C-alpha cells in the first residue's frame, strides 16, 4: 500500500469520526512518524451510553474492526466498530460468561477476562456471516474458554449469545496462542500436549461440537457452521523451539518463547512466527515475563492439513514483504517493495501484550516492540510502541 493511500485512509477516518464528545483514540502512522487522533461519532455515543460512565478502550483489532469495551468495570458493553464505514456490531454481555461473577466478587475489571478476540466472515461479504471468536480466561481459577458469536447483520442484537466450548481442561491454562481464518478454515494454535478432540464439547449442553473429518473439525452450532483446524504446537517435532517441562502452563516460557503468531503471506501461505525471549530458569519464581527481552523471531511455513506430513518448513527470508504481529490484533503481511509506505521489506514489526495498559489514558512505551530485520537477525526500536496494529478494510 503506497504512502498516499495510507494518508487517504487516515484522512477518511478523521473526517468521518471527528465529531464525538467523550472518547479519543490515537493512531501512529509508520509512513509519517506521527500520531493521529479521532473521536467516536455521535451515533455510537448515543447507542452505547455506557461510554460516558466508565473507561472505554480498544482491547483488540481484527480484520478492520476495533473491539471496544465501554462502561463500568462490573458490566461494560463490548462491541465492534469499523472507523471507516462507521458500522458497529453489539456483542453479547460479558456477564453471560460463566466465571464473570468471580471478577465482580473480587472487584476486578471484568474486561480483563478477554484474552483474545478474532473477527472473520465465512462469506465473500465481510458484513454477512460475521463470526466473533473470543478466548475468555479466569486467571483466579486457571480456566480458559473458547466462545463463538454469530454477528451476522440478520441476527437481532437481543438474539446474539456466546456459544461456549471447552475441552475438559484440554485448552485451559493459557494454551490458546493464535487464530487465523485461512482458505475457509479457522486455524487455532494451542500449546497443550494432552489435547484430545474427543473431549472437546459445548460447556452449555455437554455435547460434542461437531465431527472431525480429514483432521478438520466441522463446528456446528445453532448459529453457524465453521471449519476449524486445531494445531497443537507441542506435538510437532518439527518445531525445535518447544521444550516440554513438568509445569504445562509454563513450558513456552522455559523454552524461551514469548508468543506464537499465525499470519498469511501476501502470496497466500500460512505462516507461524515464533517470538523468542531470553529463556526463564525452571527455578525462577517470577512469572512476569515482560521483564525478559525479545531476542529473535523465526518463521515457518505451515504445509497443510495432514497430521502425517512434515507440517513446518523454515523460512529465512520474507523477500519483498513485511509482517506485522501482535498478541492483541490479527497478524498480517503487506508488500514492501519500496519505502513509500514507511515499511521495510524482509522485516517483522512486533508489539508486546499491552492489554493491561490499553485502558490507561497515558501513552505507554515498551521495550518489547520494534522491527526484527530477518537478514541481519537484529532488532531495532525506532517508534513508540502501539499496543495494537490496525489494518483498515475498504468495504463496498
Tab-separated table of C-alpha atoms in Angstrom:
chain	number	residue	atom	x	y	z
A	1	UNK	CA	0.000	0.000	0.000
A	2	UNK	CA	1.522	3.315	-1.024
A	3	UNK	CA	2.084	6.173	1.391
A	4	UNK	CA	-0.546	8.264	-0.376
A	5	UNK	CA	-3.133	5.522	0.141
A	6	UNK	CA	-2.356	5.305	3.856
A	7	UNK	CA	-2.706	9.070	4.227
A	8	UNK	CA	-6.017	8.992	2.357
A	9	UNK	CA	-7.309	6.283	4.698
A	10	UNK	CA	-6.300	8.270	7.782
A	11	UNK	CA	-7.976	11.398	6.391
A	12	UNK	CA	-11.108	9.366	5.691
A	13	UNK	CA	-11.222	8.118	9.284
A	14	UNK	CA	-10.597	11.549	10.789
A	15	UNK	CA	-13.231	13.299	8.680
A	16	UNK	CA	-15.916	10.706	9.399
A	17	UNK	CA	-15.439	10.216	13.124
A	18	UNK	CA	-14.182	13.546	14.406
A	19	UNK	CA	-17.420	14.794	15.964
A	20	UNK	CA	-17.713	12.949	19.270
A	21	UNK	CA	-17.533	14.351	22.780
A	22	UNK	CA	-16.086	11.688	25.059
A	23	UNK	CA	-13.648	9.182	23.609
A	24	UNK	CA	-10.472	9.877	21.679
A	25	UNK	CA	-8.263	7.239	20.052
A	26	UNK	CA	-4.719	7.567	18.758
A	27	UNK	CA	-3.174	6.090	15.616
A	28	UNK	CA	0.552	6.123	14.964
A	29	UNK	CA	1.418	6.353	11.260
A	30	UNK	CA	4.582	4.470	10.323
A	31	UNK	CA	4.761	6.257	6.984
A	32	UNK	CA	4.717	9.735	8.554
A	33	UNK	CA	6.120	9.033	12.008
A	34	UNK	CA	3.333	10.933	13.769
A	35	UNK	CA	0.184	10.395	15.824
A	36	UNK	CA	-3.373	10.947	14.595
A	37	UNK	CA	-6.370	11.106	16.913
A	38	UNK	CA	-10.113	10.842	16.389
A	39	UNK	CA	-13.290	10.703	18.449
A	40	UNK	CA	-16.176	8.267	18.347
A	41	UNK	CA	-19.122	9.552	16.279
A	42	UNK	CA	-22.302	10.808	17.917
A	43	UNK	CA	-24.475	7.869	16.865
A	44	UNK	CA	-22.096	5.472	18.641
A	45	UNK	CA	-22.169	7.582	21.802
A	46	UNK	CA	-25.972	7.613	21.686
A	47	UNK	CA	-26.225	3.860	21.131
A	48	UNK	CA	-23.701	2.988	23.857
A	49	UNK	CA	-24.352	5.429	26.735
A	50	UNK	CA	-22.013	3.440	28.985
A	51	UNK	CA	-19.156	5.116	27.125
A	52	UNK	CA	-19.652	8.113	29.396
A	53	UNK	CA	-19.974	6.006	32.570
A	54	UNK	CA	-16.568	4.401	32.708
A	55	UNK	CA	-13.309	3.749	30.911
A	56	UNK	CA	-13.591	2.997	27.189
A	57	UNK	CA	-10.700	1.284	25.445
A	58	UNK	CA	-9.849	-0.871	22.446
A	59	UNK	CA	-8.892	-4.363	23.627
A	60	UNK	CA	-8.171	-5.809	20.169
A	61	UNK	CA	-8.254	-5.181	16.434
A	62	UNK	CA	-9.202	-7.754	13.825
A	63	UNK	CA	-9.700	-7.525	10.066
A	64	UNK	CA	-10.580	-3.831	10.078
A	65	UNK	CA	-12.664	-3.923	13.280
A	66	UNK	CA	-11.869	-2.203	16.563
A	67	UNK	CA	-13.041	-4.310	19.514
A	68	UNK	CA	-14.197	-1.766	22.093
A	69	UNK	CA	-15.108	-2.186	25.752
A	70	UNK	CA	-17.038	0.679	27.345
A	71	UNK	CA	-18.570	1.337	30.719
A	72	UNK	CA	-18.238	0.373	34.362
A	73	UNK	CA	-15.843	-2.354	35.458
A	74	UNK	CA	-18.588	-4.764	36.568
A	75	UNK	CA	-20.875	-4.584	33.499
A	76	UNK	CA	-19.339	-2.942	30.415
A	77	UNK	CA	-20.579	-3.021	26.837
A	78	UNK	CA	-18.469	-4.831	24.251
A	79	UNK	CA	-18.888	-4.025	20.567
A	80	UNK	CA	-17.167	-3.964	17.185
A	81	UNK	CA	-16.612	-0.705	15.336
A	82	UNK	CA	-15.293	-0.054	11.826
A	83	UNK	CA	-13.915	3.517	11.836
A	84	UNK	CA	-14.119	3.807	8.044
A	85	UNK	CA	-17.694	2.641	7.379
A	86	UNK	CA	-18.905	3.575	10.912
A	87	UNK	CA	-20.634	0.176	11.134
A	88	UNK	CA	-20.940	-1.184	14.675
A	89	UNK	CA	-21.872	-4.622	15.998
A	90	UNK	CA	-23.006	-5.107	19.589
A	91	UNK	CA	-21.613	-8.254	21.217
A	92	UNK	CA	-23.404	-10.270	23.936
A	93	UNK	CA	-22.956	-9.130	27.555
A	94	UNK	CA	-19.728	-10.133	29.253
A	95	UNK	CA	-21.768	-11.008	32.332
A	96	UNK	CA	-23.069	-14.103	30.485
A	97	UNK	CA	-19.615	-15.703	30.624
A	98	UNK	CA	-19.717	-18.352	33.414
A	99	UNK	CA	-16.849	-17.057	35.559
A	100	UNK	CA	-17.634	-13.343	35.135
A	101	UNK	CA	-19.182	-13.347	38.609
A	102	UNK	CA	-15.764	-14.192	40.040
A	103	UNK	CA	-14.337	-10.957	38.664
A	104	UNK	CA	-17.261	-8.981	40.071
A	105	UNK	CA	-16.965	-10.594	43.513
A	106	UNK	CA	-13.225	-9.923	43.612
A	107	UNK	CA	-13.766	-6.312	42.442
A	108	UNK	CA	-11.674	-6.946	39.334
A	109	UNK	CA	-12.103	-5.309	35.957
A	110	UNK	CA	-14.367	-7.766	34.113
A	111	UNK	CA	-12.810	-6.858	30.754
A	112	UNK	CA	-9.553	-8.424	31.956
A	113	UNK	CA	-11.015	-11.859	31.248
A	114	UNK	CA	-10.829	-11.088	27.497
A	115	UNK	CA	-7.662	-12.817	26.332
A	116	UNK	CA	-8.020	-12.935	22.538
A	117	UNK	CA	-10.621	-11.689	20.040
A	118	UNK	CA	-10.728	-12.664	16.378
A	119	UNK	CA	-13.354	-11.486	13.874
A	120	UNK	CA	-13.863	-13.046	10.457
A	121	UNK	CA	-16.506	-13.648	7.793
A	122	UNK	CA	-17.258	-17.040	6.274
A	123	UNK	CA	-18.682	-15.392	3.139
A	124	UNK	CA	-17.382	-13.006	0.485
A	125	UNK	CA	-19.376	-10.141	2.025
A	126	UNK	CA	-17.435	-9.093	5.172
A	127	UNK	CA	-20.642	-7.846	6.851
A	128	UNK	CA	-22.511	-11.132	6.314
A	129	UNK	CA	-21.888	-14.371	8.211
A	130	UNK	CA	-19.639	-12.412	10.547
A	131	UNK	CA	-18.233	-14.530	13.372
A	132	UNK	CA	-16.518	-13.287	16.524
A	133	UNK	CA	-14.465	-15.865	18.407
A	134	UNK	CA	-13.090	-14.928	21.815
A	135	UNK	CA	-10.867	-16.645	24.350
A	136	UNK	CA	-12.019	-15.789	27.865
A	137	UNK	CA	-9.773	-16.562	30.808
A	138	UNK	CA	-10.250	-16.745	34.552
A	139	UNK	CA	-6.831	-16.043	35.991
A	140	UNK	CA	-8.085	-16.677	39.526
A	141	UNK	CA	-9.081	-20.283	38.813
A	142	UNK	CA	-6.796	-21.082	35.880
A	143	UNK	CA	-9.663	-21.612	33.439
A	144	UNK	CA	-9.970	-20.753	29.762
A	145	UNK	CA	-12.991	-20.922	27.437
A	146	UNK	CA	-13.471	-20.567	23.691
A	147	UNK	CA	-16.639	-18.656	22.743
A	148	UNK	CA	-18.262	-18.038	19.349
A	149	UNK	CA	-20.869	-15.422	18.446
A	150	UNK	CA	-22.784	-15.101	15.188
A	151	UNK	CA	-22.700	-11.367	14.388
A	152	UNK	CA	-24.491	-11.562	11.043
A	153	UNK	CA	-26.488	-8.419	10.309
A	154	UNK	CA	-29.577	-10.624	10.007
A	155	UNK	CA	-29.326	-11.678	13.666
A	156	UNK	CA	-31.045	-9.312	16.086
A	157	UNK	CA	-28.867	-7.905	18.853
A	158	UNK	CA	-31.023	-9.415	21.583
A	159	UNK	CA	-30.693	-12.847	19.940
A	160	UNK	CA	-26.899	-12.841	19.909
A	161	UNK	CA	-25.214	-15.018	22.504
A	162	UNK	CA	-21.865	-16.607	23.278
A	163	UNK	CA	-21.662	-20.287	22.340
A	164	UNK	CA	-19.057	-21.574	24.746
A	165	UNK	CA	-16.796	-24.595	24.303
A	166	UNK	CA	-14.183	-26.225	26.446
A	167	UNK	CA	-12.287	-29.496	26.350
A	168	UNK	CA	-12.433	-30.748	29.920
A	169	UNK	CA	-9.365	-28.652	30.583
A	170	UNK	CA	-7.605	-29.580	27.338
A	171	UNK	CA	-7.431	-25.972	26.153
A	172	UNK	CA	-7.408	-24.340	29.560
A	173	UNK	CA	-4.421	-22.888	31.319
A	174	UNK	CA	-3.410	-20.139	28.873
A	175	UNK	CA	-3.000	-22.607	25.984
A	176	UNK	CA	-4.634	-20.743	23.069
A	177	UNK	CA	-1.822	-18.950	21.260
A	178	UNK	CA	-3.195	-17.541	17.983
A	179	UNK	CA	-6.053	-17.741	15.451
A	180	UNK	CA	-6.397	-17.127	11.714
A	181	UNK	CA	-9.170	-17.742	9.173
A	182	UNK	CA	-7.469	-19.005	6.012
A	183	UNK	CA	-8.918	-20.667	2.894
A	184	UNK	CA	-12.249	-21.354	4.581
A	185	UNK	CA	-10.739	-22.858	7.752
A	186	UNK	CA	-10.285	-21.275	11.186
A	187	UNK	CA	-6.805	-22.279	12.383
A	188	UNK	CA	-6.218	-22.211	16.136
A	189	UNK	CA	-2.759	-22.682	17.650
A	190	UNK	CA	-2.728	-24.288	21.084
A	191	UNK	CA	0.130	-25.411	23.302
A	192	UNK	CA	-1.013	-28.486	25.180
A	193	UNK	CA	0.412	-31.941	24.540
A	194	UNK	CA	-2.646	-33.526	26.196
A	195	UNK	CA	-5.157	-32.039	23.750
A	196	UNK	CA	-7.786	-34.551	22.588
A	197	UNK	CA	-10.592	-33.530	20.261
A	198	UNK	CA	-12.791	-36.297	21.680
A	199	UNK	CA	-13.058	-34.247	24.883
A	200	UNK	CA	-13.880	-31.020	23.060
A	201	UNK	CA	-17.537	-30.248	23.736
A	202	UNK	CA	-20.002	-27.500	24.462
A	203	UNK	CA	-19.881	-26.379	28.076
A	204	UNK	CA	-23.544	-25.372	27.846
A	205	UNK	CA	-25.108	-28.685	26.814
A	206	UNK	CA	-22.151	-31.107	27.289
A	207	UNK	CA	-22.357	-32.292	23.685
A	208	UNK	CA	-19.530	-32.702	21.207
A	209	UNK	CA	-19.296	-29.663	18.997
A	210	UNK	CA	-19.079	-31.498	15.689
A	211	UNK	CA	-17.267	-34.122	13.667
A	212	UNK	CA	-13.606	-34.419	12.735
A	213	UNK	CA	-13.214	-35.078	9.008
A	214	UNK	CA	-9.742	-35.277	7.435
A	215	UNK	CA	-8.237	-33.614	10.509
A	216	UNK	CA	-10.645	-30.657	10.270
A	217	UNK	CA	-13.347	-30.095	12.889
A	218	UNK	CA	-16.748	-29.173	11.490
A	219	UNK	CA	-18.018	-26.868	14.221
A	220	UNK	CA	-21.818	-26.959	14.244
A	221	UNK	CA	-23.828	-24.657	16.461
A	222	UNK	CA	-27.300	-23.169	16.423
A	223	UNK	CA	-25.894	-20.009	14.888
A	224	UNK	CA	-23.227	-21.077	12.415
A	225	UNK	CA	-21.059	-23.799	10.906
A	226	UNK	CA	-17.304	-23.278	10.875
A	227	UNK	CA	-14.460	-25.478	9.704
A	228	UNK	CA	-11.768	-25.450	12.380
A	229	UNK	CA	-8.252	-26.884	12.490
A	230	UNK	CA	-6.545	-27.033	15.893
A	231	UNK	CA	-2.756	-27.158	15.658
A	232	UNK	CA	-1.005	-28.356	18.799
A	233	UNK	CA	2.485	-26.919	18.520
A	234	UNK	CA	3.812	-29.128	21.328
A	235	UNK	CA	3.164	-32.337	19.389
A	236	UNK	CA	5.125	-31.293	16.310
A	237	UNK	CA	8.731	-32.477	16.476
A	238	UNK	CA	9.455	-30.167	13.557
A	239	UNK	CA	9.108	-27.219	15.915
A	240	UNK	CA	12.509	-27.497	17.642
A	241	UNK	CA	11.893	-24.435	19.831
A	242	UNK	CA	9.446	-26.332	22.048
A	243	UNK	CA	10.912	-27.956	25.141
A	244	UNK	CA	8.331	-29.597	27.438
A	245	UNK	CA	8.551	-29.205	31.189
A	246	UNK	CA	6.695	-30.533	34.208
A	247	UNK	CA	4.562	-27.425	34.553
A	248	UNK	CA	2.489	-27.427	31.357
A	249	UNK	CA	1.444	-23.818	31.928
A	250	UNK	CA	4.982	-22.516	31.613
A	251	UNK	CA	6.728	-24.688	29.014
A	252	UNK	CA	6.652	-21.836	26.497
A	253	UNK	CA	8.380	-19.553	28.982
A	254	UNK	CA	11.005	-22.171	29.824
A	255	UNK	CA	11.771	-22.750	26.161
A	256	UNK	CA	12.424	-19.070	25.608
A	257	UNK	CA	9.222	-18.373	23.676
A	258	UNK	CA	7.058	-15.363	24.434
A	259	UNK	CA	4.380	-15.564	21.740
A	260	UNK	CA	3.444	-17.644	18.717
A	261	UNK	CA	1.543	-15.988	15.861
A	262	UNK	CA	-0.366	-17.110	12.778
A	263	UNK	CA	-0.264	-14.905	9.684
A	264	UNK	CA	-0.906	-15.132	5.958
A	265	UNK	CA	1.767	-14.058	3.494
A	266	UNK	CA	0.998	-11.805	0.536
A	267	UNK	CA	1.140	-14.937	-1.645
A	268	UNK	CA	-1.433	-16.780	0.491
A	269	UNK	CA	0.897	-19.021	2.510
A	270	UNK	CA	0.075	-19.829	6.136
A	271	UNK	CA	2.957	-18.751	8.365
A	272	UNK	CA	3.800	-19.424	12.004
A	273	UNK	CA	6.001	-16.818	13.678
A	274	UNK	CA	7.893	-17.680	16.862
A	275	UNK	CA	8.734	-14.767	19.169
A	276	UNK	CA	11.681	-15.807	21.332
A	277	UNK	CA	12.881	-14.150	24.530
A	278	UNK	CA	15.657	-14.772	26.989
A	279	UNK	CA	14.611	-18.128	28.493
A	280	UNK	CA	13.417	-18.433	32.064
A	281	UNK	CA	15.059	-20.678	34.598
A	282	UNK	CA	12.900	-23.608	35.683
A	283	UNK	CA	13.565	-22.485	39.257
A	284	UNK	CA	12.532	-18.902	38.591
A	285	UNK	CA	9.685	-17.728	40.821
A	286	UNK	CA	8.902	-14.573	38.848
A	287	UNK	CA	6.009	-15.140	36.454
A	288	UNK	CA	6.228	-11.642	34.959
A	289	UNK	CA	7.622	-12.452	31.512
A	290	UNK	CA	7.625	-8.832	30.360
A	291	UNK	CA	10.981	-8.262	32.094
A	292	UNK	CA	12.676	-10.563	29.576
A	293	UNK	CA	13.976	-9.053	26.352
A	294	UNK	CA	12.870	-10.336	22.965
A	295	UNK	CA	15.952	-11.678	21.240
A	296	UNK	CA	14.819	-13.234	17.948
A	297	UNK	CA	11.837	-14.007	15.712
A	298	UNK	CA	11.725	-17.001	13.378
A	299	UNK	CA	9.208	-18.013	10.705
A	300	UNK	CA	7.965	-21.377	9.490
A	301	UNK	CA	5.549	-22.228	6.699
A	302	UNK	CA	2.647	-24.474	7.697
A	303	UNK	CA	2.395	-27.075	4.970
A	304	UNK	CA	-1.143	-28.373	5.237
A	305	UNK	CA	-3.860	-30.297	6.995
A	306	UNK	CA	-2.378	-33.793	7.144
A	307	UNK	CA	-1.143	-34.946	10.540
A	308	UNK	CA	1.434	-37.248	8.966
A	309	UNK	CA	3.210	-34.692	6.809
A	310	UNK	CA	6.141	-32.532	7.860
A	311	UNK	CA	3.923	-29.646	8.856
A	312	UNK	CA	6.543	-26.950	9.420
A	313	UNK	CA	9.154	-25.666	6.978
A	314	UNK	CA	11.633	-22.994	7.995
A	315	UNK	CA	11.693	-19.660	6.128
A	316	UNK	CA	14.800	-17.481	6.228
A	317	UNK	CA	13.587	-14.546	4.121
A	318	UNK	CA	10.345	-12.623	3.607
A	319	UNK	CA	11.674	-11.123	0.363
A	320	UNK	CA	9.579	-8.076	-0.588
A	321	UNK	CA	7.005	-8.235	2.196
A	322	UNK	CA	6.728	-7.088	5.807
A	323	UNK	CA	4.920	-8.938	8.600
A	324	UNK	CA	3.022	-7.286	11.452
A	325	UNK	CA	2.428	-9.388	14.581
A	326	UNK	CA	0.785	-8.650	17.921
A	327	UNK	CA	-0.980	-10.665	20.632
A	328	UNK	CA	-3.951	-8.273	20.573
A	329	UNK	CA	-4.522	-7.923	16.825
A	330	UNK	CA	-4.610	-10.380	13.965
A	331	UNK	CA	-1.228	-10.625	12.270
A	332	UNK	CA	-0.898	-9.746	8.588
A	333	UNK	CA	1.565	-9.050	5.793
A	334	UNK	CA	1.847	-6.223	3.260
A	335	UNK	CA	4.003	-5.646	0.166
A	336	UNK	CA	7.121	-3.626	0.960
A	337	UNK	CA	8.875	-3.234	-2.368
A	338	UNK	CA	9.963	0.305	-1.518
A	339	UNK	CA	9.924	2.700	1.426
A	340	UNK	CA	6.902	4.630	0.091
A	341	UNK	CA	4.642	3.221	2.812
A	342	UNK	CA	7.188	3.628	5.576
A	343	UNK	CA	7.752	-0.135	5.925
A	344	UNK	CA	10.918	-2.107	5.331
A	345	UNK	CA	10.939	-5.323	3.330
A	346	UNK	CA	12.048	-8.629	4.863
A	347	UNK	CA	11.164	-7.416	8.357
A	348	UNK	CA	8.776	-8.336	11.171
A	349	UNK	CA	7.085	-5.479	13.042
A	350	UNK	CA	6.099	-6.682	16.507
A	351	UNK	CA	4.483	-5.394	19.683
A	352	UNK	CA	4.145	-6.932	23.109
A	353	UNK	CA	0.942	-7.725	25.011
A	354	UNK	CA	-0.006	-4.297	26.330
A	355	UNK	CA	-3.655	-5.091	27.125
A	356	UNK	CA	-3.127	-4.203	30.781
A	357	UNK	CA	-2.298	-0.651	29.692
A	358	UNK	CA	-4.924	-0.195	26.987
A	359	UNK	CA	-7.479	1.341	29.343
A	360	UNK	CA	-4.997	3.931	30.639
A	361	UNK	CA	-5.119	7.452	29.243
A	362	UNK	CA	-1.362	7.953	29.049
A	363	UNK	CA	0.785	6.606	26.221
A	364	UNK	CA	2.863	3.663	27.396
A	365	UNK	CA	6.207	2.812	25.837
A	366	UNK	CA	7.596	-0.725	25.960
A	367	UNK	CA	10.983	-2.097	25.031
A	368	UNK	CA	9.303	-5.285	23.838
A	369	UNK	CA	8.339	-3.839	20.480
A	370	UNK	CA	10.250	-2.982	17.374
A	371	UNK	CA	11.351	-4.243	13.987
A	372	UNK	CA	13.152	-7.558	13.526
A	373	UNK	CA	15.414	-7.485	10.461
A	374	UNK	CA	15.470	-11.001	9.033
A	375	UNK	CA	18.719	-10.728	7.081
A	376	UNK	CA	20.762	-9.087	9.849
A	377	UNK	CA	18.989	-11.054	12.621
A	378	UNK	CA	18.803	-7.986	14.810
A	379	UNK	CA	16.133	-5.758	16.346
A	380	UNK	CA	15.755	-2.010	16.128
A	381	UNK	CA	13.189	0.058	18.010
A	382	UNK	CA	12.597	3.276	16.051
A	383	UNK	CA	8.981	4.009	17.010
A	384	UNK	CA	6.809	4.360	20.138
A	385	UNK	CA	5.045	1.120	20.910
A	386	UNK	CA	1.455	0.931	19.627
A	387	UNK	CA	-0.208	-1.826	21.675
A	388	UNK	CA	-2.243	-2.834	18.590
A	389	UNK	CA	-1.750	-2.941	14.855
A	390	UNK	CA	-4.723	-1.794	12.781
A	391	UNK	CA	-5.202	-2.803	9.146
A	392	UNK	CA	-8.190	-0.969	7.580
A	393	UNK	CA	-10.575	-2.927	5.369
A	394	UNK	CA	-12.091	-0.964	2.492
A	395	UNK	CA	-15.591	-2.411	2.175
A	396	UNK	CA	-18.080	-1.828	-0.624
